[in-house]
């Protein structure tokens, strides 16, 4: 479920007894689970859906990340499962470097094909020499 982080604010607590210095204030921050983003330490992970042509040819894809809009460069020849790292775009860390944002490629195929798109896929299949299952049979 929830991810909890404890933050200590030195000298921000209640005043000390008999004029002593103030104590520390401790905050517990709980981060609610999110359907799109997964938090691992300070790193944020999410699935990036791409089309077969974007995966094969490469693409620049704009997405809304937790810290705001970013453009992710999908390298040519990317398959599902490939992770792309955006340094410093993860959770902030008051004591050091922020985490990273990881986009995991998910190649998506349309559930229904128009006759024109189906014909193009058939033409591609006829000329392709790519055999991803080679050696499995």
PDB file of C-alpha atoms in Angstrom:
ATOM      1  CA  UNK A   1       0.000   0.000   0.000  1.00  0.00           C
ATOM      2  CA  UNK A   2       1.237   3.292   1.203  1.00  0.00           C
ATOM      3  CA  UNK A   3       4.872   4.445   1.156  1.00  0.00           C
ATOM      4  CA  UNK A   4       5.894   6.382   4.264  1.00  0.00           C
ATOM      5  CA  UNK A   5       8.818   8.751   4.726  1.00  0.00           C
ATOM      6  CA  UNK A   6       9.838  10.433   7.954  1.00  0.00           C
ATOM      7  CA  UNK A   7      11.201  13.984   7.738  1.00  0.00           C
ATOM      8  CA  UNK A   8      13.080  15.682  10.589  1.00  0.00           C
ATOM      9  CA  UNK A   9      13.079  19.489  10.781  1.00  0.00           C
ATOM     10  CA  UNK A  10      15.814  20.419  13.234  1.00  0.00           C
ATOM     11  CA  UNK A  11      14.924  23.252  15.618  1.00  0.00           C
ATOM     12  CA  UNK A  12      11.369  23.593  14.307  1.00  0.00           C
ATOM     13  CA  UNK A  13       9.654  21.860  17.225  1.00  0.00           C
ATOM     14  CA  UNK A  14       8.227  23.244  20.447  1.00  0.00           C
ATOM     15  CA  UNK A  15      10.251  25.625  22.612  1.00  0.00           C
ATOM     16  CA  UNK A  16      12.520  24.007  25.171  1.00  0.00           C
ATOM     17  CA  UNK A  17      11.851  24.121  28.908  1.00  0.00           C
ATOM     18  CA  UNK A  18      13.026  27.139  30.874  1.00  0.00           C
ATOM     19  CA  UNK A  19      14.143  29.035  27.785  1.00  0.00           C
ATOM     20  CA  UNK A  20      15.942  26.099  26.189  1.00  0.00           C
ATOM     21  CA  UNK A  21      16.291  25.790  22.427  1.00  0.00           C
ATOM     22  CA  UNK A  22      13.356  24.447  20.437  1.00  0.00           C
ATOM     23  CA  UNK A  23      13.200  20.736  19.755  1.00  0.00           C
ATOM     24  CA  UNK A  24      12.883  18.994  16.418  1.00  0.00           C
ATOM     25  CA  UNK A  25       9.703  18.568  14.426  1.00  0.00           C
ATOM     26  CA  UNK A  26       9.112  15.121  12.891  1.00  0.00           C
ATOM     27  CA  UNK A  27       6.737  14.724   9.962  1.00  0.00           C
ATOM     28  CA  UNK A  28       5.554  11.453   8.484  1.00  0.00           C
ATOM     29  CA  UNK A  29       4.648  11.777   4.813  1.00  0.00           C
ATOM     30  CA  UNK A  30       2.596   8.959   3.296  1.00  0.00           C
ATOM     31  CA  UNK A  31       2.482   8.558  -0.462  1.00  0.00           C
ATOM     32  CA  UNK A  32      -0.678   6.972  -1.786  1.00  0.00           C
ATOM     33  CA  UNK A  33      -0.287   4.241  -4.422  1.00  0.00           C
ATOM     34  CA  UNK A  34      -0.963   5.406  -7.969  1.00  0.00           C
ATOM     35  CA  UNK A  35      -2.347   3.387 -10.883  1.00  0.00           C
ATOM     36  CA  UNK A  36       0.159   4.877 -13.337  1.00  0.00           C
ATOM     37  CA  UNK A  37       3.343   5.359 -11.298  1.00  0.00           C
ATOM     38  CA  UNK A  38       5.299   2.899  -9.135  1.00  0.00           C
ATOM     39  CA  UNK A  39       7.675   4.231  -6.488  1.00  0.00           C
ATOM     40  CA  UNK A  40      10.832   2.209  -5.694  1.00  0.00           C
ATOM     41  CA  UNK A  41      12.956   4.113  -3.204  1.00  0.00           C
ATOM     42  CA  UNK A  42      13.280   7.561  -4.785  1.00  0.00           C
ATOM     43  CA  UNK A  43      12.863   6.251  -8.345  1.00  0.00           C
ATOM     44  CA  UNK A  44       9.541   6.496 -10.150  1.00  0.00           C
ATOM     45  CA  UNK A  45       8.642   3.852 -12.758  1.00  0.00           C
ATOM     46  CA  UNK A  46       5.834   3.896 -15.305  1.00  0.00           C
ATOM     47  CA  UNK A  47       4.804   2.090 -18.494  1.00  0.00           C
ATOM     48  CA  UNK A  48       5.190   4.030 -21.748  1.00  0.00           C
ATOM     49  CA  UNK A  49       2.820   2.756 -24.454  1.00  0.00           C
ATOM     50  CA  UNK A  50       4.264   3.108 -27.964  1.00  0.00           C
ATOM     51  CA  UNK A  51       3.105   2.044 -31.412  1.00  0.00           C
ATOM     52  CA  UNK A  52       5.010  -0.625 -33.354  1.00  0.00           C
ATOM     53  CA  UNK A  53       6.309   2.046 -35.752  1.00  0.00           C
ATOM     54  CA  UNK A  54       7.486   4.303 -32.879  1.00  0.00           C
ATOM     55  CA  UNK A  55       9.340   1.323 -31.367  1.00  0.00           C
ATOM     56  CA  UNK A  56      10.911   0.271 -34.673  1.00  0.00           C
ATOM     57  CA  UNK A  57      11.781   3.712 -36.072  1.00  0.00           C
ATOM     58  CA  UNK A  58      12.359   5.642 -32.841  1.00  0.00           C
ATOM     59  CA  UNK A  59      10.326   8.619 -31.658  1.00  0.00           C
ATOM     60  CA  UNK A  60      10.202  11.649 -29.408  1.00  0.00           C
ATOM     61  CA  UNK A  61       7.163  11.328 -27.140  1.00  0.00           C
ATOM     62  CA  UNK A  62       5.798  14.036 -24.851  1.00  0.00           C
ATOM     63  CA  UNK A  63       4.278  12.798 -21.586  1.00  0.00           C
ATOM     64  CA  UNK A  64       3.052  14.340 -18.363  1.00  0.00           C
ATOM     65  CA  UNK A  65       5.493  13.156 -15.701  1.00  0.00           C
ATOM     66  CA  UNK A  66       4.926  13.717 -11.965  1.00  0.00           C
ATOM     67  CA  UNK A  67       7.161  16.829 -12.031  1.00  0.00           C
ATOM     68  CA  UNK A  68       5.614  18.173 -15.264  1.00  0.00           C
ATOM     69  CA  UNK A  69       5.788  17.606 -19.022  1.00  0.00           C
ATOM     70  CA  UNK A  70       8.873  15.837 -20.420  1.00  0.00           C
ATOM     71  CA  UNK A  71       9.936  14.580 -23.840  1.00  0.00           C
ATOM     72  CA  UNK A  72      11.206  11.014 -23.928  1.00  0.00           C
ATOM     73  CA  UNK A  73      13.400   9.844 -26.782  1.00  0.00           C
ATOM     74  CA  UNK A  74      12.545   6.268 -27.734  1.00  0.00           C
ATOM     75  CA  UNK A  75      15.597   4.821 -29.522  1.00  0.00           C
ATOM     76  CA  UNK A  76      15.167   3.033 -32.836  1.00  0.00           C
ATOM     77  CA  UNK A  77      14.638  -0.717 -32.372  1.00  0.00           C
ATOM     78  CA  UNK A  78      13.126  -0.548 -28.867  1.00  0.00           C
ATOM     79  CA  UNK A  79      11.223  -3.630 -27.697  1.00  0.00           C
ATOM     80  CA  UNK A  80       8.736  -4.005 -24.851  1.00  0.00           C
ATOM     81  CA  UNK A  81      10.503  -4.080 -21.507  1.00  0.00           C
ATOM     82  CA  UNK A  82      13.278  -1.645 -22.429  1.00  0.00           C
ATOM     83  CA  UNK A  83      13.724   0.929 -19.665  1.00  0.00           C
ATOM     84  CA  UNK A  84      14.580   4.528 -20.429  1.00  0.00           C
ATOM     85  CA  UNK A  85      16.019   6.650 -17.606  1.00  0.00           C
ATOM     86  CA  UNK A  86      15.399  10.354 -17.071  1.00  0.00           C
ATOM     87  CA  UNK A  87      17.966  11.422 -14.468  1.00  0.00           C
ATOM     88  CA  UNK A  88      16.806  13.529 -11.565  1.00  0.00           C
ATOM     89  CA  UNK A  89      13.119  13.392 -12.548  1.00  0.00           C
ATOM     90  CA  UNK A  90      12.111  11.098  -9.662  1.00  0.00           C
ATOM     91  CA  UNK A  91      11.238  11.894  -6.056  1.00  0.00           C
ATOM     92  CA  UNK A  92      13.158  14.799  -4.501  1.00  0.00           C
ATOM     93  CA  UNK A  93      15.536  14.094  -1.625  1.00  0.00           C
ATOM     94  CA  UNK A  94      16.215  16.954   0.800  1.00  0.00           C
ATOM     95  CA  UNK A  95      19.462  15.217   1.858  1.00  0.00           C
ATOM     96  CA  UNK A  96      20.861  14.493  -1.595  1.00  0.00           C
ATOM     97  CA  UNK A  97      20.136  13.813  -5.224  1.00  0.00           C
ATOM     98  CA  UNK A  98      16.576  13.236  -6.433  1.00  0.00           C
ATOM     99  CA  UNK A  99      15.631   9.841  -7.806  1.00  0.00           C
ATOM    100  CA  UNK A 100      15.240   8.995 -11.461  1.00  0.00           C
ATOM    101  CA  UNK A 101      12.178   8.531 -13.641  1.00  0.00           C
ATOM    102  CA  UNK A 102      12.074   5.258 -15.571  1.00  0.00           C
ATOM    103  CA  UNK A 103       9.809   4.776 -18.582  1.00  0.00           C
ATOM    104  CA  UNK A 104       9.334   1.108 -19.526  1.00  0.00           C
ATOM    105  CA  UNK A 105       8.470   0.574 -23.196  1.00  0.00           C
ATOM    106  CA  UNK A 106       5.215  -1.269 -23.902  1.00  0.00           C
ATOM    107  CA  UNK A 107       4.657  -1.867 -27.621  1.00  0.00           C
ATOM    108  CA  UNK A 108       0.920  -1.719 -28.238  1.00  0.00           C
ATOM    109  CA  UNK A 109      -0.913  -3.128 -31.253  1.00  0.00           C
ATOM    110  CA  UNK A 110      -4.300  -1.748 -32.325  1.00  0.00           C
ATOM    111  CA  UNK A 111      -7.162  -4.090 -31.345  1.00  0.00           C
ATOM    112  CA  UNK A 112      -8.739  -3.708 -34.801  1.00  0.00           C
ATOM    113  CA  UNK A 113      -7.055  -2.929 -38.118  1.00  0.00           C
ATOM    114  CA  UNK A 114      -8.547  -1.055 -41.031  1.00  0.00           C
ATOM    115  CA  UNK A 115      -8.226  -2.914 -44.331  1.00  0.00           C
ATOM    116  CA  UNK A 116      -5.518  -0.457 -45.463  1.00  0.00           C
ATOM    117  CA  UNK A 117      -3.446  -0.898 -42.280  1.00  0.00           C
ATOM    118  CA  UNK A 118      -3.934  -4.689 -42.396  1.00  0.00           C
ATOM    119  CA  UNK A 119      -2.617  -4.733 -45.973  1.00  0.00           C
ATOM    120  CA  UNK A 120       0.447  -2.707 -44.926  1.00  0.00           C
ATOM    121  CA  UNK A 121       1.161  -5.102 -42.024  1.00  0.00           C
ATOM    122  CA  UNK A 122       0.828  -8.042 -44.432  1.00  0.00           C
ATOM    123  CA  UNK A 123       3.301  -6.377 -46.823  1.00  0.00           C
ATOM    124  CA  UNK A 124       5.723  -5.755 -43.953  1.00  0.00           C
ATOM    125  CA  UNK A 125       5.431  -9.383 -42.792  1.00  0.00           C
ATOM    126  CA  UNK A 126       6.144 -10.606 -46.338  1.00  0.00           C
ATOM    127  CA  UNK A 127       9.415  -8.651 -46.659  1.00  0.00           C
ATOM    128  CA  UNK A 128      10.646  -8.780 -43.044  1.00  0.00           C
ATOM    129  CA  UNK A 129      13.595 -11.010 -42.198  1.00  0.00           C
ATOM    130  CA  UNK A 130      13.162 -10.472 -38.439  1.00  0.00           C
ATOM    131  CA  UNK A 131      12.629 -13.718 -36.520  1.00  0.00           C
ATOM    132  CA  UNK A 132      12.273 -13.007 -32.768  1.00  0.00           C
ATOM    133  CA  UNK A 133      11.609 -16.668 -31.848  1.00  0.00           C
ATOM    134  CA  UNK A 134      14.611 -18.097 -33.693  1.00  0.00           C
ATOM    135  CA  UNK A 135      16.112 -20.930 -31.672  1.00  0.00           C
ATOM    136  CA  UNK A 136      12.979 -21.589 -29.622  1.00  0.00           C
ATOM    137  CA  UNK A 137      11.619 -24.312 -31.905  1.00  0.00           C
TER     138      UNK A 137
END
